[in-house]
Short mmCIF file of C-alpha atoms in Angstrom, two decimals:
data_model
loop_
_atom_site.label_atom_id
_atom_site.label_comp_id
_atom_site.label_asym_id
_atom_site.label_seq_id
_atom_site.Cartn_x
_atom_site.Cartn_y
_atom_site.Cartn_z
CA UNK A 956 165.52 45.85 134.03
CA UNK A 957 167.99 47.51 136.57
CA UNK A 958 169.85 50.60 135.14
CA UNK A 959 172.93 51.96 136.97
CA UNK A 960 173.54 55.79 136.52
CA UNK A 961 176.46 57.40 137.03
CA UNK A 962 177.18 61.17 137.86
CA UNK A 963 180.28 62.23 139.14
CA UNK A 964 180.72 65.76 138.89
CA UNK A 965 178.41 69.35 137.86
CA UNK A 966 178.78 68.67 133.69
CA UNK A 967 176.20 65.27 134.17
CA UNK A 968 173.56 66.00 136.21
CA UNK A 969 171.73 68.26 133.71
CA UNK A 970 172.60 65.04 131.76
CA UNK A 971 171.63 62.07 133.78
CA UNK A 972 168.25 63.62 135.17
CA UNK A 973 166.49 63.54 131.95
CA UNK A 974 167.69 59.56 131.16
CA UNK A 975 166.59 58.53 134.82
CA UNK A 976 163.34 60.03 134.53
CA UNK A 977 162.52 58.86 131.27
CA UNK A 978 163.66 55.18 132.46
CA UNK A 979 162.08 55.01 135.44
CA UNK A 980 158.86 56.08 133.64
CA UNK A 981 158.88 52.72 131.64
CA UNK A 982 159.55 50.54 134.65
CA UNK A 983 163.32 50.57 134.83
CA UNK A 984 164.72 50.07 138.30
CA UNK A 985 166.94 52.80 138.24
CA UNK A 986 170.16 53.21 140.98
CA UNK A 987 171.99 56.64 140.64
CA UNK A 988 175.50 56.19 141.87
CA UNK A 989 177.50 59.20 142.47
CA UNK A 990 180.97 58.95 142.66
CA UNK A 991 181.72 62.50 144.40
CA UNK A 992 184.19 63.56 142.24
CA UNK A 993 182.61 67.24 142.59
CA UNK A 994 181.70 67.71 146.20
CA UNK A 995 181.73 70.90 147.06
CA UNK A 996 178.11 72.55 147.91
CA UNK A 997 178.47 75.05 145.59
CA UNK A 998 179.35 72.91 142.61
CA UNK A 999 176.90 69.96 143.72
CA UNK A 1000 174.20 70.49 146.37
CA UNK A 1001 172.40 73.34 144.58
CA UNK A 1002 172.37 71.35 141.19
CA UNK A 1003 170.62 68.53 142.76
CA UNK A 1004 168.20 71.02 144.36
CA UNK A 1005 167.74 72.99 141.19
CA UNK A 1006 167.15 69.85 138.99
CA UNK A 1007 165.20 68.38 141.84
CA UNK A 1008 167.51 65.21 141.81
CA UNK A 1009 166.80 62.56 144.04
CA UNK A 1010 169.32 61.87 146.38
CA UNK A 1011 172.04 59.03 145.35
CA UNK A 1012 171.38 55.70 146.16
CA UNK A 1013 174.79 54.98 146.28
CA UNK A 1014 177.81 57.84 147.05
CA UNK A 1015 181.91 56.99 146.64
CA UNK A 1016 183.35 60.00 148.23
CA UNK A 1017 186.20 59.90 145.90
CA UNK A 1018 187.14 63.65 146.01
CA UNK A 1019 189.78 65.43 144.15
CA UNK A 1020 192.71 64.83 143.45
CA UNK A 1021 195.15 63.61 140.17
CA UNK A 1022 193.65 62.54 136.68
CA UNK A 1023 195.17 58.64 137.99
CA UNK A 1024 193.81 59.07 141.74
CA UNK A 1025 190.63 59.76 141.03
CA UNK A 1026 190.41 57.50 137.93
CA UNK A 1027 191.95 54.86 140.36
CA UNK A 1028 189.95 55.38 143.06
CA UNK A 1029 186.23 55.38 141.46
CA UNK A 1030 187.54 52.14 140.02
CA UNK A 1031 188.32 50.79 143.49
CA UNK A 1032 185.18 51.96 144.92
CA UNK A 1033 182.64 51.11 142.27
CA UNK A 1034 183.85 47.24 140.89
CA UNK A 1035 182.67 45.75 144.19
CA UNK A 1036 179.40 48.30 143.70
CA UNK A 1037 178.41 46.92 140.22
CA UNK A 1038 179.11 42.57 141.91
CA UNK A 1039 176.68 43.56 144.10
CA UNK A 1040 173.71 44.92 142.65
CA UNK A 1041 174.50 43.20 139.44
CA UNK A 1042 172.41 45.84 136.55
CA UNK A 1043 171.59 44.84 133.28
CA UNK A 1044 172.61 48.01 132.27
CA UNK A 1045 175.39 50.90 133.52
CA UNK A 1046 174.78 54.52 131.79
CA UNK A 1047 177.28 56.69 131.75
CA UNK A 1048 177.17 60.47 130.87
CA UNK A 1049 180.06 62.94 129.25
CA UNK A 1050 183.55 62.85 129.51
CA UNK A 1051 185.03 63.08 132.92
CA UNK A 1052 186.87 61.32 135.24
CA UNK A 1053 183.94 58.88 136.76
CA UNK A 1054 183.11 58.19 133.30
CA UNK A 1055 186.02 56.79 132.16
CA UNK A 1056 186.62 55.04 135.31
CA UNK A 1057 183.11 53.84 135.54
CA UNK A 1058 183.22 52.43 132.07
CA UNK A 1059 186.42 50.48 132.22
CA UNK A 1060 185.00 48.62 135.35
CA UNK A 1061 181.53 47.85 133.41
CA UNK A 1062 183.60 46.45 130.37
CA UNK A 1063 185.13 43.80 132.46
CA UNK A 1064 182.61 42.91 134.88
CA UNK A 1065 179.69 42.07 132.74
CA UNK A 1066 176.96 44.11 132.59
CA UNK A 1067 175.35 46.00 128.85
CA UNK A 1068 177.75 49.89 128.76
CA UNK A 1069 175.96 52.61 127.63
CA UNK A 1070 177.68 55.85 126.85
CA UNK A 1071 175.44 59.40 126.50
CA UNK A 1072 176.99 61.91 124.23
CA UNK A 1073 179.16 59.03 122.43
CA UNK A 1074 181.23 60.83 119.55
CA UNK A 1075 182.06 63.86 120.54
CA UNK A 1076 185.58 64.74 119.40
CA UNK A 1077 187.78 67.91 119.90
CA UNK A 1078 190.90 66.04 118.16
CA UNK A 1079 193.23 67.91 120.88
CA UNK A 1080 194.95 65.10 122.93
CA UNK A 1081 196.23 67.64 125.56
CA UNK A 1082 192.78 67.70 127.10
CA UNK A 1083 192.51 64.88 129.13
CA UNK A 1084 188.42 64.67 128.33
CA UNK A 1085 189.26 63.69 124.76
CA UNK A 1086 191.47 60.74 125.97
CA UNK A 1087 187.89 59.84 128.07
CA UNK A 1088 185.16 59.91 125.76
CA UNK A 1089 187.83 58.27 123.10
CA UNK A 1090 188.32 55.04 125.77
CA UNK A 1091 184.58 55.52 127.59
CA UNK A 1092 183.10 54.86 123.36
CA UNK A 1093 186.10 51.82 123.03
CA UNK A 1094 184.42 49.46 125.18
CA UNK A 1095 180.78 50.54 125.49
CA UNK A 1096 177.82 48.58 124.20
CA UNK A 1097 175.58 51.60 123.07
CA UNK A 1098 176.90 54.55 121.61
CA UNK A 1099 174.25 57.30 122.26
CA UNK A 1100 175.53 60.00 120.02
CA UNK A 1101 173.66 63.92 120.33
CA UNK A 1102 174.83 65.32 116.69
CA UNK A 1103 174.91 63.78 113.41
CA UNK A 1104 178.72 64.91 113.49
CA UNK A 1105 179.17 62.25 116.40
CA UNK A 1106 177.57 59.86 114.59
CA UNK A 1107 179.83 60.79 111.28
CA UNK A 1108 183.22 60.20 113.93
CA UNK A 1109 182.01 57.09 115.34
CA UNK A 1110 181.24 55.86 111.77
CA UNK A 1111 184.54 56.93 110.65
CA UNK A 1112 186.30 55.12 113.50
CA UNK A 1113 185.13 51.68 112.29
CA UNK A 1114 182.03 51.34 115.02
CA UNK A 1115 179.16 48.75 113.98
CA UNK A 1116 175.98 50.37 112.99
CA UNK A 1117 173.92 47.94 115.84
CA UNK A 1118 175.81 50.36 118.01
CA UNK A 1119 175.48 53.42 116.91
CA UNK A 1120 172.15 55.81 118.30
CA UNK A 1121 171.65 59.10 117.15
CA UNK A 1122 169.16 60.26 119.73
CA UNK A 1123 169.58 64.19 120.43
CA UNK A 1124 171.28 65.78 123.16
CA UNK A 1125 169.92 65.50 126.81
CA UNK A 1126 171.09 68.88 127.70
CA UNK A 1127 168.26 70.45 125.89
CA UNK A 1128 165.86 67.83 127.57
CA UNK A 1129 167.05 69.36 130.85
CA UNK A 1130 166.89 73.00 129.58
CA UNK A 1131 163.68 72.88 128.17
CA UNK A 1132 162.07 71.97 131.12
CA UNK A 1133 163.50 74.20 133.47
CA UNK A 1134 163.45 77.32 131.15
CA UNK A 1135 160.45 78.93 132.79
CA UNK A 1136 161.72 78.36 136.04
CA UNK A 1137 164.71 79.95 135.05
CA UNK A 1138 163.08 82.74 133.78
CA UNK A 1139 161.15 83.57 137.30
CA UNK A 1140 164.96 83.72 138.78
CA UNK A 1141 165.83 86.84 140.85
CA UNK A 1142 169.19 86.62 139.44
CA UNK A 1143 169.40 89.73 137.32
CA UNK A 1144 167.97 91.98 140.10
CA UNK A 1145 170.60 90.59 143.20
CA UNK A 1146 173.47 91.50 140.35
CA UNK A 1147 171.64 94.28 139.35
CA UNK A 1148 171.78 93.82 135.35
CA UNK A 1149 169.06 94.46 133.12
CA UNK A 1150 168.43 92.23 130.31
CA UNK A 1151 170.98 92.44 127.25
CA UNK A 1152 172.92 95.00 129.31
CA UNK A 1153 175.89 92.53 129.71
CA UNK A 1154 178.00 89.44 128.85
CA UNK A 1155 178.97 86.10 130.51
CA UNK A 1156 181.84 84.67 131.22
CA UNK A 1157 183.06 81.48 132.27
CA UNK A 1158 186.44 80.00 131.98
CA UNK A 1159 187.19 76.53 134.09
CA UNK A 1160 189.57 74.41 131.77
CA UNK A 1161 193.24 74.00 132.40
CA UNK A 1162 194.58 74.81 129.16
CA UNK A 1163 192.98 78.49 129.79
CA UNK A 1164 193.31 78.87 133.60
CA UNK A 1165 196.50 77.24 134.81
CA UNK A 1166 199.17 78.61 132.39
CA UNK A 1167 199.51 82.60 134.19
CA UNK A 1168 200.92 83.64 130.37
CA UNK A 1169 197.25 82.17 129.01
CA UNK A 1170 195.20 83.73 131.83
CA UNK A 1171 196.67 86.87 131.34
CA UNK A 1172 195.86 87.33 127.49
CA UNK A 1173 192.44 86.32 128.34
CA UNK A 1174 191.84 89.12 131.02
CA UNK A 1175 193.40 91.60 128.52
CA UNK A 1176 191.17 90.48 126.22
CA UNK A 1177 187.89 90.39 128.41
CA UNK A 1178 188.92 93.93 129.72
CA UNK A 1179 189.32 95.33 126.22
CA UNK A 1180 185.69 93.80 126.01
CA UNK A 1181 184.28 95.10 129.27
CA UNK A 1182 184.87 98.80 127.92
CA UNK A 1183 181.92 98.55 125.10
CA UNK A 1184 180.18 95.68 127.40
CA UNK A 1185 180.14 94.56 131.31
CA UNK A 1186 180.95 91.74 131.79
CA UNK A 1187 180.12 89.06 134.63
CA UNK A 1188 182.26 86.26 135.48
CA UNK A 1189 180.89 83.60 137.65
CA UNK A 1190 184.07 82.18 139.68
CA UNK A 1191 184.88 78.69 139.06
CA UNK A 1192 186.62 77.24 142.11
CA UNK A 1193 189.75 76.28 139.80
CA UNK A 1194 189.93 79.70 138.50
CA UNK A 1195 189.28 81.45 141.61
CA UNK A 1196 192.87 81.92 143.24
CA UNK A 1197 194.51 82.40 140.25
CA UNK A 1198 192.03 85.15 138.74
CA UNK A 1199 193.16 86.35 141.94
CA UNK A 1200 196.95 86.45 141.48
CA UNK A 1201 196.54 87.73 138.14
CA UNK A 1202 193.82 90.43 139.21
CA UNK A 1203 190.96 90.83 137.08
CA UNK A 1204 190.39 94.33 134.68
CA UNK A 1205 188.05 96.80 135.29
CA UNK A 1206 184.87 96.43 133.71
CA UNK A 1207 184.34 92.24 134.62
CA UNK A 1208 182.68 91.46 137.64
CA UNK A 1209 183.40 88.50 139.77
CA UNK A 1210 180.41 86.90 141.37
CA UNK A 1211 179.59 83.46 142.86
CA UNK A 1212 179.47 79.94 141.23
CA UNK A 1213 176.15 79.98 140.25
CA UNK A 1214 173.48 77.36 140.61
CA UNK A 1215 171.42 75.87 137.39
CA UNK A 1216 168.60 77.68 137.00
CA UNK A 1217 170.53 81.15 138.26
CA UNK A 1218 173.46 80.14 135.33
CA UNK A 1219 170.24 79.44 132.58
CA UNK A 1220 168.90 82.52 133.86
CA UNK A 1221 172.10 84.60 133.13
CA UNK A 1222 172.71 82.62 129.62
CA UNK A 1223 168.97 83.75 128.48
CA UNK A 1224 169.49 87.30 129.64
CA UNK A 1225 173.43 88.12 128.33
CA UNK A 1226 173.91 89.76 125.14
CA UNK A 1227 177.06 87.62 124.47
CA UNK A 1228 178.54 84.09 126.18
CA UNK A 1229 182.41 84.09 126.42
CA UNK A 1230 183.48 80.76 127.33
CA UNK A 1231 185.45 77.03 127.36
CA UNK A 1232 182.42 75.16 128.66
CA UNK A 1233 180.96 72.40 126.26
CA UNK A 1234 177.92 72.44 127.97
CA UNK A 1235 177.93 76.18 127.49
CA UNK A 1236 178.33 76.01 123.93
CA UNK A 1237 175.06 73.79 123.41
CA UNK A 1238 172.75 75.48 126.42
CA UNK A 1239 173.60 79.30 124.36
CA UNK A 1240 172.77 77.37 121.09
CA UNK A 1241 169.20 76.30 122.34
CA UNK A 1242 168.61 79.51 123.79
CA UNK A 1243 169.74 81.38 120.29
CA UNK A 1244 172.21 83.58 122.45
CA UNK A 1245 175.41 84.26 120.82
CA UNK A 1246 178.19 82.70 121.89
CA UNK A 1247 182.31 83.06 121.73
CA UNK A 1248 184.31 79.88 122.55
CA UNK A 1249 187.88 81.10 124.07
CA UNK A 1250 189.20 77.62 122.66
CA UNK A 1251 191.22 76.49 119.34
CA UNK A 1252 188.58 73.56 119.14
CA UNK A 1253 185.51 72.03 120.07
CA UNK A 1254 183.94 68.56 120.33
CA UNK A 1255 180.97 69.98 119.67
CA UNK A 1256 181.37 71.19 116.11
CA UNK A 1257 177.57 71.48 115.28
CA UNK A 1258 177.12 74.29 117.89
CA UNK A 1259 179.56 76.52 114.80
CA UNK A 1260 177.81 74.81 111.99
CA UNK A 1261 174.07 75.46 113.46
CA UNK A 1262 174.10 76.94 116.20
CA UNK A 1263 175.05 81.11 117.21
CA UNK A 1264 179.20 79.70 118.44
CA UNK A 1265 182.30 81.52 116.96
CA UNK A 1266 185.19 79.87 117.70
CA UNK A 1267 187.66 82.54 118.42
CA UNK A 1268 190.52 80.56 119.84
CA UNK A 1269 193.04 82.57 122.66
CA UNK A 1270 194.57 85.36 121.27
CA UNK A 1271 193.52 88.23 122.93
CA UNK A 1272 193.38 90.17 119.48
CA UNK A 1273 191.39 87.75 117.75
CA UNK A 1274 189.04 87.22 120.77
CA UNK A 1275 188.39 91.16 121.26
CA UNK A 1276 187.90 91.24 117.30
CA UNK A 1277 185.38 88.25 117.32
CA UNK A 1278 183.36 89.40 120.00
CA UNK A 1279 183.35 93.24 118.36
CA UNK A 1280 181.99 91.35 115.03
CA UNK A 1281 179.48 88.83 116.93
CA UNK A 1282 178.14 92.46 119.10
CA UNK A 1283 177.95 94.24 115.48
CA UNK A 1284 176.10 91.28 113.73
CA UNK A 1285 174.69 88.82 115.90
CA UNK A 1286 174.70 85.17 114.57
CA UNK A 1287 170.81 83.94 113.77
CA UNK A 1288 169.16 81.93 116.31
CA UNK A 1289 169.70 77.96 115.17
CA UNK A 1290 168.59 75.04 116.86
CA UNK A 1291 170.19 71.67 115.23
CA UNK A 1292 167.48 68.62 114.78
CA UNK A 1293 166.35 66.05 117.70
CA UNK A 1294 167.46 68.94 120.20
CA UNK A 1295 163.72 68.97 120.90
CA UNK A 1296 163.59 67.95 124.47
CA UNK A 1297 163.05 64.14 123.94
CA UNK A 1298 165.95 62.66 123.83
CA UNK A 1299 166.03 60.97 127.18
CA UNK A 1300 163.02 59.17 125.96
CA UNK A 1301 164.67 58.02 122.60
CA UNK A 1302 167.71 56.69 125.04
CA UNK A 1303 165.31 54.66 127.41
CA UNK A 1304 163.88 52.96 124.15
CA UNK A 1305 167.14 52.19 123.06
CA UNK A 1306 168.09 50.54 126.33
CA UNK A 1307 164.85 49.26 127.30
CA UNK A 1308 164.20 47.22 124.05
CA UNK A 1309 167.55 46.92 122.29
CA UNK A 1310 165.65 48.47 119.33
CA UNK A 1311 166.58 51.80 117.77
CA UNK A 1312 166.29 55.47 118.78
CA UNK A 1313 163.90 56.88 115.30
CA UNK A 1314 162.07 54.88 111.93
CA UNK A 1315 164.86 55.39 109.70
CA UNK A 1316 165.90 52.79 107.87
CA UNK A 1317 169.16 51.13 109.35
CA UNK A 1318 171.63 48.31 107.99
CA UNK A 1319 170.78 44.82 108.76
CA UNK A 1320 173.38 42.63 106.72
CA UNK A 1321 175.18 41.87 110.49
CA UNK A 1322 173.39 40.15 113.25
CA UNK A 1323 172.69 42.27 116.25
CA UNK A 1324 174.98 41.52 118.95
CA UNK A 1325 173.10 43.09 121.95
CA UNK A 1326 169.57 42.32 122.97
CA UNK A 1327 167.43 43.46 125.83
CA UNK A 1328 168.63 40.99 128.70
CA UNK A 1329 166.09 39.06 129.98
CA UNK A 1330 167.32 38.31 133.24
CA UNK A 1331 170.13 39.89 135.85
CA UNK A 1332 173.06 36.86 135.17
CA UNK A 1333 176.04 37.32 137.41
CA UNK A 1334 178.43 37.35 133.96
CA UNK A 1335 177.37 38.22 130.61
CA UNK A 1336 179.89 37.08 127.60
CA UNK A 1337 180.20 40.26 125.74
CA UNK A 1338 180.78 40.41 121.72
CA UNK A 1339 183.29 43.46 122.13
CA UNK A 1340 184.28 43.71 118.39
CA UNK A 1341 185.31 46.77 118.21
CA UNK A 1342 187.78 48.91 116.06
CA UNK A 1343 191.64 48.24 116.22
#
């Protein structure tokens, strides 16, 4: 079978290492296509380094740009991709950009659409990821879901049960395995911070970083914070100019992007996470570190329900107050189930046999639509009955 992968920015390549390895380990011919949608060195280079990525087979150079340029031009670049090295398979990962883009083009042109970390929802329309993994799980074959919650929203949404995986999240595949690594990191000792001695922060979406009235309630909030607990604040490149502007409280220290195992490192180590980062939300949740999301929502609700996340939305009061109560009485370490490091592997026996992801019994009154293809065909008639 040949599997296409996509990555496209820093979010899915602690998600697409895990699925390539485990599918090239069964035989799979496996083509990572990278769509460049994060390109700068900081942001990319040391990832693939860290996770010890193989370069791309294929690489689009798309770039940045608007939510409709790059959208447009990943589709532009990758339909005549996918006519010529015709998969039986394309896996996409998350919710950005490339994955929507990626997806759309798969849906028409033929080939089996797989989508990792299938139904996650924040309900919050005004972030343009929602509108992605909403469409990306529309027209995808296999709906690889990390949380029973995902499965619950994809069940709710009218989605057949043939299509529907629960197989764990692949972020903890790729934590687990690198943890010790991590761990041997220099990090703490080039920032000079001893272990539990401060918090992290990370702030990168637009709903938090481009409004200057936002931004500023968060810094108040963070250097309220920083007087019972430094704080370290690795700079996201869209944050960096205006964190800038603003000027950033004393008490929070600004310091590089840092690379995977530098960030796990700093996650293990910090006494608190302050953050917007999905990913963030799940890594601190393995790693039983407490953890304050500086968001109204999340798509990734289980992180609250077992895991050590407070939501504490963005008022500067109520995040100050939260993270006072979370410092006071920190949440118990809670791992939720099938975040056990093998969930790449129940994904490649999804795609590799058509079969599914555990033993549990599953509903058989409707005909499976989707079988393991048995040959490359140039076109593929789909069964897309999905939801209206």
């Amino acid at each position: 079978m040949r599997v296409v992968c996509v990555a496209g920015a820093r979010p899915n390549y602690m998600k697409i290492k895990p699925v390539m390895d485990a599918l090239e380990a069964r035989g799979a011919e496996v083509l990572l296509v990278h769509t460049g949608q994060h390109y700068d060195p900081a942001m990319n280079d040391v990832f693939f380094a860290d996770l010890g990525i193989r370069p791309p087979d294929r690489f689009l150079g798309i770039g940045s740009g608007s939510h409709a340029e790059q959208t447009g031009r990943v589709m532009t670049a990758f339909e005549p991709l996918l006519a010529e090295v015709a998969p039986d398979v394309v896996v996409v990962v998350g919710d950005i950009n490339s994955t929507l883009a990626c997806a759309l083009v798969t849906a028409k042109a033929g080939p089996l659409l797989a989508h990792v970390e299938a139904g996650l929802r924040s309900r919050d329309w005004s972030m343009p990821e929602e509108v992605n993994r909403v469409a990306t799980d529309r027209v995808s074959d296999y709906l690889l879901a990390p949380s029973p919650d995902a499965v619950d929203n994809l069940r709710a949404e009218g989605y057949r049960e043939d299509q529907i995986h629960l197989v764990g999240n692949v972020m903890i595949d790729t934590l687990l395995a690198n943890l010790e690594r991590a761990r041997t990191s220099d990090v703490l000792d080039r920032f000079g911070l001893a272990e539990g001695a401060f918090g992290l922060v990370t702030l990168h979406r637009p709903a938090n970083v481009d409004d200057p009235e936002v931004l500023t309630g968060l810094l108040k909030a963070l250097g309220e914070i920083a007087g019972r607990l430094p704080l370290v604040l690795p700079v996201h490149p869209r944050a960096a100019g205006r964190l800038a502007e603003i000027g950033v409280p004393g008490g929070v220290r600004l310091v590089p992007p840092a690379g995977y195992l530098d960030f796990i490192a700093l996650q293990d180590a910090a006494r608190v996470v302050l953050t917007d980062s999905g990913g963030v939300q799940e890594e601190t949740t393995a790693l039983g570190v407490p953890c304050v999301t500086l968001r109204d929502n999340t798509e990734r609700p289980v992180t609250v329900e077992q895991g050590t996340n407070v939501l504490a939305g963005r008022d500067p009061a109520r995040i100050t107050a939260t993270v006072h109560a979370v410092l006071d009485a920190p949440p118990a370490p809670r791992r939720p189930d099938l975040w056990d490091g093998r969930a790449s592997d129940r994904i490649a026996e999804v795609l590799l046999t058509g079969g599914t992801a555990d033993s549990r019994p599953r509903p058989t009154d409707r005909p499976r639509t989707k079988a393991r293809p048995k040959a490359r065909p140039k076109a593929r008639p789909k069964d897309r009955t999905f939801p209206i």
